[in-house]
mmCIF file of C-alpha atoms and ligand atoms in Angstrom:
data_model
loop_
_atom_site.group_PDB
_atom_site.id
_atom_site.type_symbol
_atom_site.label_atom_id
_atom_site.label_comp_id
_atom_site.label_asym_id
_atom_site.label_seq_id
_atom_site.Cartn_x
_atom_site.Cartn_y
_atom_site.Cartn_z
ATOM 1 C CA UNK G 1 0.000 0.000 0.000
ATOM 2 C CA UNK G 2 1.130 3.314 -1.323
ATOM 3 C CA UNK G 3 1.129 5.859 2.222
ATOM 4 C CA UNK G 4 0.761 9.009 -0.394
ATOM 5 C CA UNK G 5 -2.220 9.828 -2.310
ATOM 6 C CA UNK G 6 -5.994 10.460 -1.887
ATOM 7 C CA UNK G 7 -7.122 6.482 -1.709
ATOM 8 C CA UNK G 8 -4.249 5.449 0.532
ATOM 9 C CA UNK G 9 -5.529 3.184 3.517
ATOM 10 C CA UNK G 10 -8.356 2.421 1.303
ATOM 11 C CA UNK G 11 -9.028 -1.508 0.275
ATOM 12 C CA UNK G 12 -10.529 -1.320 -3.379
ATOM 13 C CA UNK G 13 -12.084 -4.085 -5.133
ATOM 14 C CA UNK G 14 -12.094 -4.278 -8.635
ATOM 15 C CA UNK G 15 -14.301 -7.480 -10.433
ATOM 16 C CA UNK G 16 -13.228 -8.072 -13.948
ATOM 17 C CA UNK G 17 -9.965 -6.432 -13.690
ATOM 18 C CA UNK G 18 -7.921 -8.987 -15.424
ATOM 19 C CA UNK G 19 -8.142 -6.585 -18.990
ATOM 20 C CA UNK G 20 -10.211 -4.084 -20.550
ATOM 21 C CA UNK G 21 -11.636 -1.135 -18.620
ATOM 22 C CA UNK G 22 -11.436 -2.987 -15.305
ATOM 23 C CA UNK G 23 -7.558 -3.537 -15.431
ATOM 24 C CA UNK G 24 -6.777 0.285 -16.166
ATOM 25 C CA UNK G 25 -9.587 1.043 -13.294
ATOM 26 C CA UNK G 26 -7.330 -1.084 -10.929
ATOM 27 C CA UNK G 27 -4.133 0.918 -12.538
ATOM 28 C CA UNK G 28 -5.455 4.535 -11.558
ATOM 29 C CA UNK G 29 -6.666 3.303 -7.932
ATOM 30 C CA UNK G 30 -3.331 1.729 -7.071
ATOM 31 C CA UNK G 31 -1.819 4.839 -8.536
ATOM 32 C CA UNK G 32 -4.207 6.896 -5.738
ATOM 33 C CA UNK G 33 -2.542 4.742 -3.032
ATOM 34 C CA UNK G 34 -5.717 2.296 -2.934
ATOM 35 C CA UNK G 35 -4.558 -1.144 -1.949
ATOM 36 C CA UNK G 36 -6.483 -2.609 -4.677
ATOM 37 C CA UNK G 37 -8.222 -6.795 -5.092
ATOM 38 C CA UNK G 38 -8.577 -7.698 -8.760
ATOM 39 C CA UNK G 39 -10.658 -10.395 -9.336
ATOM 40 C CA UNK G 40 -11.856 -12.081 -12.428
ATOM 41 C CA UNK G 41 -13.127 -15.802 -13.194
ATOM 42 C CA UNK G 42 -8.968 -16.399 -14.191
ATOM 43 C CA UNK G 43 -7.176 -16.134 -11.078
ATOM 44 C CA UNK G 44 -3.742 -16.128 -12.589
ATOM 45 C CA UNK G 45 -4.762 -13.231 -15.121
ATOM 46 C CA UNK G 46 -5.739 -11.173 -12.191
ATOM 47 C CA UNK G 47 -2.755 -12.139 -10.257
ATOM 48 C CA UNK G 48 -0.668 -10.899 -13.058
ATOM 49 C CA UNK G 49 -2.114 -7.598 -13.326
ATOM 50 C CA UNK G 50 -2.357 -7.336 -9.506
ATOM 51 C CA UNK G 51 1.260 -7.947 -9.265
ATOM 52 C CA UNK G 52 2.286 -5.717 -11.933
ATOM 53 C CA UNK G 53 0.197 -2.616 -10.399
ATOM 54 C CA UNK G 54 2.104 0.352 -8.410
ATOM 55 C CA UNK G 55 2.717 0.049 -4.694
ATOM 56 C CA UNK G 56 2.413 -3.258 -2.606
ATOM 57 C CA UNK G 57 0.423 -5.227 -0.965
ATOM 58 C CA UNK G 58 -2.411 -5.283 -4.289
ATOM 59 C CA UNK G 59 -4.088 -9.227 -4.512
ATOM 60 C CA UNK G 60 -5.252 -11.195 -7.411
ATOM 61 C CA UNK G 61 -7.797 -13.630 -6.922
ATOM 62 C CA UNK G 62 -10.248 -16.000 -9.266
ATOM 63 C CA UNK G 63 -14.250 -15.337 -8.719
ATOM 64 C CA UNK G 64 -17.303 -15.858 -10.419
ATOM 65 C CA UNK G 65 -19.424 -12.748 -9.219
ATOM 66 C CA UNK G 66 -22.582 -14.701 -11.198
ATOM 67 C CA UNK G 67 -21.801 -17.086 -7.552
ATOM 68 C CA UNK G 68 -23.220 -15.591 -4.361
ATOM 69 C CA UNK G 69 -21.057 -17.856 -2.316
ATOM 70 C CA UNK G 70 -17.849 -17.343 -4.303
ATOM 71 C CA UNK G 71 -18.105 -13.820 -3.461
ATOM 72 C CA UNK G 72 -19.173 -14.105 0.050
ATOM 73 C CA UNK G 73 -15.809 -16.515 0.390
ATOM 74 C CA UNK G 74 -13.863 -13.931 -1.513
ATOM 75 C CA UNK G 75 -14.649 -10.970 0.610
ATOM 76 C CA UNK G 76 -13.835 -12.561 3.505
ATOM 77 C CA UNK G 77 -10.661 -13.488 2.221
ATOM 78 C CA UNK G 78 -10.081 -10.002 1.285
ATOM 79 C CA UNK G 79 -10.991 -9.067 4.954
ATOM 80 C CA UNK G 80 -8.758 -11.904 6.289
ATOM 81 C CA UNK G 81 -5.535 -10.516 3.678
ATOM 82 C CA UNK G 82 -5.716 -6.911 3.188
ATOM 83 C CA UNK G 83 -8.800 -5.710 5.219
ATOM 84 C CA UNK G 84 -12.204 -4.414 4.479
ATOM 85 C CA UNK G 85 -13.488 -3.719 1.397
ATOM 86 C CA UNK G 86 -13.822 -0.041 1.302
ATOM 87 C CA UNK G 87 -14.553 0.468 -2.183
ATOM 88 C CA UNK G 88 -16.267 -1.425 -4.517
ATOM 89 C CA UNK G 89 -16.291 -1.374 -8.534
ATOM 90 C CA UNK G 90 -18.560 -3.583 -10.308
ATOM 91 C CA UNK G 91 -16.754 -3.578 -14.003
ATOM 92 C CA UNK G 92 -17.258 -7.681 -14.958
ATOM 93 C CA UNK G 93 -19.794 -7.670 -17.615
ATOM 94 C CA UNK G 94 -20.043 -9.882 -20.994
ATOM 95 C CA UNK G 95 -22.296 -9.411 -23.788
ATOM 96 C CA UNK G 96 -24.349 -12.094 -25.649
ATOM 97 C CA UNK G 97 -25.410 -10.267 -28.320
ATOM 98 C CA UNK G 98 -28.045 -11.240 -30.845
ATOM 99 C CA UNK G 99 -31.451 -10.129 -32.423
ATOM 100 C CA UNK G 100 -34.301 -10.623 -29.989
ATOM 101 C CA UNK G 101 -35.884 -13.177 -32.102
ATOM 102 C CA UNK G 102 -32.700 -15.357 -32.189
ATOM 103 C CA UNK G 103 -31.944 -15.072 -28.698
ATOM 104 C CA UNK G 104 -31.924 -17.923 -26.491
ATOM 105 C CA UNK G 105 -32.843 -17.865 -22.796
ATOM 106 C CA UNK G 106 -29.368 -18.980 -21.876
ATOM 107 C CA UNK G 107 -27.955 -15.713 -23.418
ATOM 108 C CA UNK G 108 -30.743 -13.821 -21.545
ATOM 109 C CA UNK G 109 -29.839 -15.519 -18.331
ATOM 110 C CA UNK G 110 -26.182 -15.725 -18.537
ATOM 111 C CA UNK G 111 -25.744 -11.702 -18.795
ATOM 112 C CA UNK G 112 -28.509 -11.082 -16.363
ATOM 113 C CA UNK G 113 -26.568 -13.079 -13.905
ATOM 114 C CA UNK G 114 -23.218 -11.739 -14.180
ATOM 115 C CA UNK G 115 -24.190 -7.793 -14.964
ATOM 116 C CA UNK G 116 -26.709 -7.519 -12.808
ATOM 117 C CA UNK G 117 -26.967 -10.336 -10.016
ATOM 118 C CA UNK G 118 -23.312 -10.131 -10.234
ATOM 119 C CA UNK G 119 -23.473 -6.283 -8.481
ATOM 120 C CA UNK G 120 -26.215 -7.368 -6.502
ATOM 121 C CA UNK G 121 -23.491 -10.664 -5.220
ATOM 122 C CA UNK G 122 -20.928 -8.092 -4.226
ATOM 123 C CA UNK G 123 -22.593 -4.935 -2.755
ATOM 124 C CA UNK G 124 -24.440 -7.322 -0.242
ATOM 125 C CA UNK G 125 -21.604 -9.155 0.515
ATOM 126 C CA UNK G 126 -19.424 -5.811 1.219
ATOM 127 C CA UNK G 127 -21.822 -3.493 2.947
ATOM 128 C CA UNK G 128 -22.190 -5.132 6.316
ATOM 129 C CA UNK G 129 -18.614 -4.003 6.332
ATOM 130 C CA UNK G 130 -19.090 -0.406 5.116
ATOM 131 C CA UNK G 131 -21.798 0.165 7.517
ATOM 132 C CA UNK G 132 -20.036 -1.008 10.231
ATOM 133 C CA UNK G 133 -17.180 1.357 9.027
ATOM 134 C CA UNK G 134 -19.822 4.340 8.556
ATOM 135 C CA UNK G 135 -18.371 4.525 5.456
ATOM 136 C CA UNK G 136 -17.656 3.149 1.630
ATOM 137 C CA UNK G 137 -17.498 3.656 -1.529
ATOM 138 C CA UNK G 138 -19.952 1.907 -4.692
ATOM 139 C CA UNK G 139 -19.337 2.817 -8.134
ATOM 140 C CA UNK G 140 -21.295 0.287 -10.587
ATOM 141 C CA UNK G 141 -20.243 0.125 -14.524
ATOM 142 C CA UNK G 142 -23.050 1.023 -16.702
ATOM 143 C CA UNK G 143 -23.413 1.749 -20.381
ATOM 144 C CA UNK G 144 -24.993 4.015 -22.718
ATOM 145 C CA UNK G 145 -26.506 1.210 -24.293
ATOM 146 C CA UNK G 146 -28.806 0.787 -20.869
ATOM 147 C CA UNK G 147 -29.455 4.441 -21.307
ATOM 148 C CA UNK G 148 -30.172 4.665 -24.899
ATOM 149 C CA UNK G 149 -30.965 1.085 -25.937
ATOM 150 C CA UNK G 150 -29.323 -1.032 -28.801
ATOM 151 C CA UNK G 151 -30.652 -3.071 -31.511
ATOM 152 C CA UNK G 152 -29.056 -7.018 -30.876
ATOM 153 C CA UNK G 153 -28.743 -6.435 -26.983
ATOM 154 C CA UNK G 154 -31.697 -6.478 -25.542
ATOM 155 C CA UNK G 155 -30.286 -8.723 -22.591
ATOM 156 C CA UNK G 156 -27.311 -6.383 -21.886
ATOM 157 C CA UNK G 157 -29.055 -3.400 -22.322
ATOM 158 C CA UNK G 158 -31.998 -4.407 -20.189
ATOM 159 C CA UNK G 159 -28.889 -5.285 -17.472
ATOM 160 C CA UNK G 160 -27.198 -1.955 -17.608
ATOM 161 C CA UNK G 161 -30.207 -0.259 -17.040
ATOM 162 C CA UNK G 162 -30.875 -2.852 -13.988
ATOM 163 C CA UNK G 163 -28.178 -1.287 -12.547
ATOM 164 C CA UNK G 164 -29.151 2.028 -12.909
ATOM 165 C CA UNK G 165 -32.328 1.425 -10.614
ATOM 166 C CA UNK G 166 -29.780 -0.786 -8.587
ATOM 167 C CA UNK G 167 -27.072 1.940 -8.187
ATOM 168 C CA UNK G 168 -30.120 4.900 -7.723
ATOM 169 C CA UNK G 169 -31.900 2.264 -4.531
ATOM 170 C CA UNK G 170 -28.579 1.388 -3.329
ATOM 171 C CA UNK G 171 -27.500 5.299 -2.647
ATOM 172 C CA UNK G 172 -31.065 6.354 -1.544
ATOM 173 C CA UNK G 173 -30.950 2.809 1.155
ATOM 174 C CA UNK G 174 -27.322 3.453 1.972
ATOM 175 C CA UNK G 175 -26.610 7.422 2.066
ATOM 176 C CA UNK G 176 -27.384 7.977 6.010
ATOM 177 C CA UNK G 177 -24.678 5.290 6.703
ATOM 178 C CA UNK G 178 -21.680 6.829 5.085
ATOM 179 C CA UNK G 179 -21.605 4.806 1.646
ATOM 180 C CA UNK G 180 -22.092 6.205 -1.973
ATOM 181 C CA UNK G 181 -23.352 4.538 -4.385
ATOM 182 C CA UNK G 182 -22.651 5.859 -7.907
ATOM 183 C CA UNK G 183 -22.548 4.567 -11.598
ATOM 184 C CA UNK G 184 -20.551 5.300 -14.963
ATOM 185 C CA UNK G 185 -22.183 4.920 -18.288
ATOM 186 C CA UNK G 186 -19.327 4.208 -20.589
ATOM 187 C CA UNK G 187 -19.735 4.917 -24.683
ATOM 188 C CA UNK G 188 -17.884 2.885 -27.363
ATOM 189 C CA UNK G 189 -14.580 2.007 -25.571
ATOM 190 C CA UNK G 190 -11.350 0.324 -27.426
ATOM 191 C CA UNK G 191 -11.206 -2.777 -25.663
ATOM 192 C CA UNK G 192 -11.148 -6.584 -26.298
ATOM 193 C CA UNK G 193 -15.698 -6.483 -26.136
ATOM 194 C CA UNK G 194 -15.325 -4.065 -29.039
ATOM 195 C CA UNK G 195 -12.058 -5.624 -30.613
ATOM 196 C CA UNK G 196 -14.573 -7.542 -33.182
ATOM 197 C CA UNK G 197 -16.704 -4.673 -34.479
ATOM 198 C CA UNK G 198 -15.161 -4.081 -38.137
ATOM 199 C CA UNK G 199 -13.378 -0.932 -39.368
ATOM 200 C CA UNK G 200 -16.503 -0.157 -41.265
ATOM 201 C CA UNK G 201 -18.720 -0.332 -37.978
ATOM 202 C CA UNK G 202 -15.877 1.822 -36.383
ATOM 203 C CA UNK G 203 -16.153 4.335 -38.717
ATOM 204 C CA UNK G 204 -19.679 4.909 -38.554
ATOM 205 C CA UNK G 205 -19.820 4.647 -34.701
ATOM 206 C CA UNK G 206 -16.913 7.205 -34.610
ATOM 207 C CA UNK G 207 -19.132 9.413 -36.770
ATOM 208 C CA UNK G 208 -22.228 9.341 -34.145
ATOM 209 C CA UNK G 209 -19.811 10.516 -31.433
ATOM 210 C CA UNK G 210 -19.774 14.254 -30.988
ATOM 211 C CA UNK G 211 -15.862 13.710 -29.985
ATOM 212 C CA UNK G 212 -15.283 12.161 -33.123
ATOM 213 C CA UNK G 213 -13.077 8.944 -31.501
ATOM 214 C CA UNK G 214 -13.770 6.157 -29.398
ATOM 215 C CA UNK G 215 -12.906 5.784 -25.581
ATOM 216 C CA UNK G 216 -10.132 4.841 -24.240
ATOM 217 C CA UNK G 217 -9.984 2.633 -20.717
ATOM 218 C CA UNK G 218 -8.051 5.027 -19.297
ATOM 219 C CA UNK G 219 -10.654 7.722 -19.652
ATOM 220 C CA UNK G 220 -13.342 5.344 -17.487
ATOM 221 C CA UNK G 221 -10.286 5.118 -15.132
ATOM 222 C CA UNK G 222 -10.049 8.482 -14.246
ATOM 223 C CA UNK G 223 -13.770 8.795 -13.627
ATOM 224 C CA UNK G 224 -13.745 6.348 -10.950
ATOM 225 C CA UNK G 225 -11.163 7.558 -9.356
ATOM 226 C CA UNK G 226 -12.599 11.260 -9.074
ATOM 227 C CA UNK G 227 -15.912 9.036 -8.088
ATOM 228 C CA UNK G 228 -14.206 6.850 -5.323
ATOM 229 C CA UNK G 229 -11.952 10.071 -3.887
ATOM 230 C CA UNK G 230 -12.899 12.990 -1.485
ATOM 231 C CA UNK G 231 -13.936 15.671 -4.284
ATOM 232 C CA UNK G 232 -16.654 13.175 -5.009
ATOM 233 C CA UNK G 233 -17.783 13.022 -1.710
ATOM 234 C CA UNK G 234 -21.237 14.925 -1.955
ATOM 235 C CA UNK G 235 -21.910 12.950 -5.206
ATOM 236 C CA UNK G 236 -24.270 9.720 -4.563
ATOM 237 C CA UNK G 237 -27.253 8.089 -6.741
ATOM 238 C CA UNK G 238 -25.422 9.517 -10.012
ATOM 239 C CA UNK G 239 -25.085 8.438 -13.670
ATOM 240 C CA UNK G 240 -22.251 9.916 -15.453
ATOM 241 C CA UNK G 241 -21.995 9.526 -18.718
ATOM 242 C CA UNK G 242 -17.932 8.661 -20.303
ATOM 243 C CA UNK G 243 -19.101 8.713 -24.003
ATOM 244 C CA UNK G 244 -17.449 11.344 -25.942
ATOM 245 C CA UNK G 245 -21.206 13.113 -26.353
ATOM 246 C CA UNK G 246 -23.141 10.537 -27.426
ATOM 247 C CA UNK G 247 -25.724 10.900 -24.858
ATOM 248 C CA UNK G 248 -27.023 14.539 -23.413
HETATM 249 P P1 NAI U 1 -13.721 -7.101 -21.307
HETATM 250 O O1 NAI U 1 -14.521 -8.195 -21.929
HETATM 251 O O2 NAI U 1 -12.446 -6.685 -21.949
HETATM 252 O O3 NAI U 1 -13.419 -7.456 -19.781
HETATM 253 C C1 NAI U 1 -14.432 -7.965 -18.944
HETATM 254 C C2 NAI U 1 -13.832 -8.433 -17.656
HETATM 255 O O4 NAI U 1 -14.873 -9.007 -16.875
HETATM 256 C C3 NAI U 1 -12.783 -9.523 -17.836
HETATM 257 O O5 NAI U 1 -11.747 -9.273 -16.910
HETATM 258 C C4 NAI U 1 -13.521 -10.795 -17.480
HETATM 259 O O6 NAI U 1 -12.681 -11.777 -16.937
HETATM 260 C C5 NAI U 1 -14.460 -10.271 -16.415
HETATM 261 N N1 NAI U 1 -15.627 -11.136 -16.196
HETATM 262 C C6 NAI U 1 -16.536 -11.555 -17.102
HETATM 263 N N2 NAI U 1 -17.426 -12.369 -16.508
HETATM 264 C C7 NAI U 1 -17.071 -12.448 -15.196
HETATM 265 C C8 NAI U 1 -17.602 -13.139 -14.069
HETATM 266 N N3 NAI U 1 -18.684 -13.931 -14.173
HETATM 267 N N4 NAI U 1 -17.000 -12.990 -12.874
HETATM 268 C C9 NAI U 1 -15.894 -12.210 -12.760
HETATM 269 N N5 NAI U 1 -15.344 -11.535 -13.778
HETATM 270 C C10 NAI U 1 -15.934 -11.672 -14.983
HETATM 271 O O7 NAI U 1 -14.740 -5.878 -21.168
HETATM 272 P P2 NAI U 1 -14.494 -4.299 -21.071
HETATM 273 O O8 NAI U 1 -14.737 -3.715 -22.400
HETATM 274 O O9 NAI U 1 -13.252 -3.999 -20.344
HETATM 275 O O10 NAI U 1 -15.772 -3.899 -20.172
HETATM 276 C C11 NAI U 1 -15.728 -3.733 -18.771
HETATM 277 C C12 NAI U 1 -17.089 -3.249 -18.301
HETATM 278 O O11 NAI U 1 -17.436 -2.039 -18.975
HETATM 279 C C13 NAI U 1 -18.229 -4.233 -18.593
HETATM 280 O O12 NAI U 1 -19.157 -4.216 -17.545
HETATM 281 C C14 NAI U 1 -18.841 -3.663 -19.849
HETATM 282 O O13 NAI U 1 -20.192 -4.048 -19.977
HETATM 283 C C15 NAI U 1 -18.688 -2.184 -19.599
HETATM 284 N N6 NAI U 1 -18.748 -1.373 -20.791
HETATM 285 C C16 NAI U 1 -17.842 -1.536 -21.806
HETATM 286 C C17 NAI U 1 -17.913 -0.756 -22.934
HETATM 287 C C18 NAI U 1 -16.947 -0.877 -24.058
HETATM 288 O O14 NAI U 1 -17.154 -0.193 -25.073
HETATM 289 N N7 NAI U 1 -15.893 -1.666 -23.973
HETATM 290 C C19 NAI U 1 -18.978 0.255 -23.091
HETATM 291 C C20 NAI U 1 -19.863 0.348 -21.960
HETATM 292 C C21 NAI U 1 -19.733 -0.450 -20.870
#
């Protein structure tokens, strides 16, 4: 653990943060002196990028966050290894994209249970904690697409926008005990979910962004930390919007 910085003494966990988003989200915490848990369903991924983050002390561990009692175990581990959880981002999310027509009720279910029963997994299993602490920190990944909506993904977009009500209940049910609950509505963000879209689909998504370029993960990054820090800390029930313009 880093002893400078505005996170330091804080215990952040990070879900999904073997790559992507979630891995440059662990990057800017540890950075912010956060003692930061990645987990993802590959253990030795998030060990990797655990061990190759700033500072010391930072954990990698395997968990399904679609498994109630994985998490529960994992938490406690956490609690047992670095202390508390503190503060909590919910990045692990997969898509199973298809027309609604064509899509099967395992596709339904399977994003359903990691996007949004996955949050619901790891905010109960971390706020008994926070509340004894009087204080924590929730910031849920969102998208645009749960905002706007999006031909082909029904299932994800009908999660992200799960978690807005999720995120909005959570702050209203937790704000008198010290925790804020906040979410980030990515746009179109260069990462290995968009890696398959085609140049020609790149182009014309570039064109529908008022910044004229897709996202970067870094540029999520910095939004949770602002989120998770002290300049944030009169901010709760928000959805901020990372998207270059695309929604206003
Ligand atoms: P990615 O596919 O590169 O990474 C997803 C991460 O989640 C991986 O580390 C994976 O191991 C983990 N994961 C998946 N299922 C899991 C499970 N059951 N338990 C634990 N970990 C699991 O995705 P990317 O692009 O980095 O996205 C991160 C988050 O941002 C997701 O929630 C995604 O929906 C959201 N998002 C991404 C956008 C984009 O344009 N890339 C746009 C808007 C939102």
């Amino acid at each position: 653990m880093s002893d400078v910085g505005e996170l330091s003494g804080e215990v952040a966990l990070v879900t999904g943060g073997s790559r992507g988003i979630g891995r440059a989200i662990a990057r800017s915490l540890a950075e912010a002196g956060a003692t930061v848990v990645v987990v993802a369903r590959n253990g030795d991924a998030a060990a990797e990028v655990a061990g190759a983050l700033p500072g010391e002390g930072h954990l990698g561990m395997a968990c399904d966050v679609s498994d109630a009692q994985a998490v529960v175990d994992v938490v406690r581990r956490i609690a047992d290894e670095a202390g508390p959880v503190s503060l909590l981002v919910n990045n692990a999310g997969i898509t199973r994209d298809n027309l609604l027509l064509r899509m099967k009720e395992d596709d339904w279910d399977a994003v359903m249970s990691v996007n949004l029963k996955g949050a619901y997994n790891t905010v109960k299993a971390v706020t008994k904690g926070m509340m004894k602490a009087r204080s924590g920190v929730v910031i849920n990944i969102t998208s645009v697409v749960g905002l706007m909506g999006n031909a082909g993904q029904a299932n994800y977009a009908a999660s992200k926008a799960g978690l807005v009500g999720f995120t909005k209940s959570v702050a209203r049910e937790l704000a008198s005990r010290g925790i804020r609950c906040n979410a980030i509505a990515p746009g179109y963000i260069r990462t290995d979910m968009t890696a398959d879209l085609g140049d020609g689909a790149t182009d014309s998504l570039q064109a529908s962004i008022p910044m004229g370029r897709l996202g970067e993960p870094e540029d999520i990054a910095g939004v949770v930390r602002f989120l998770a820090g002290p300049s944030a800390r009169y901010i709760t029930g928000q959805v901020l919007a990372v998207d270059g313009g695309m929604v206003m």
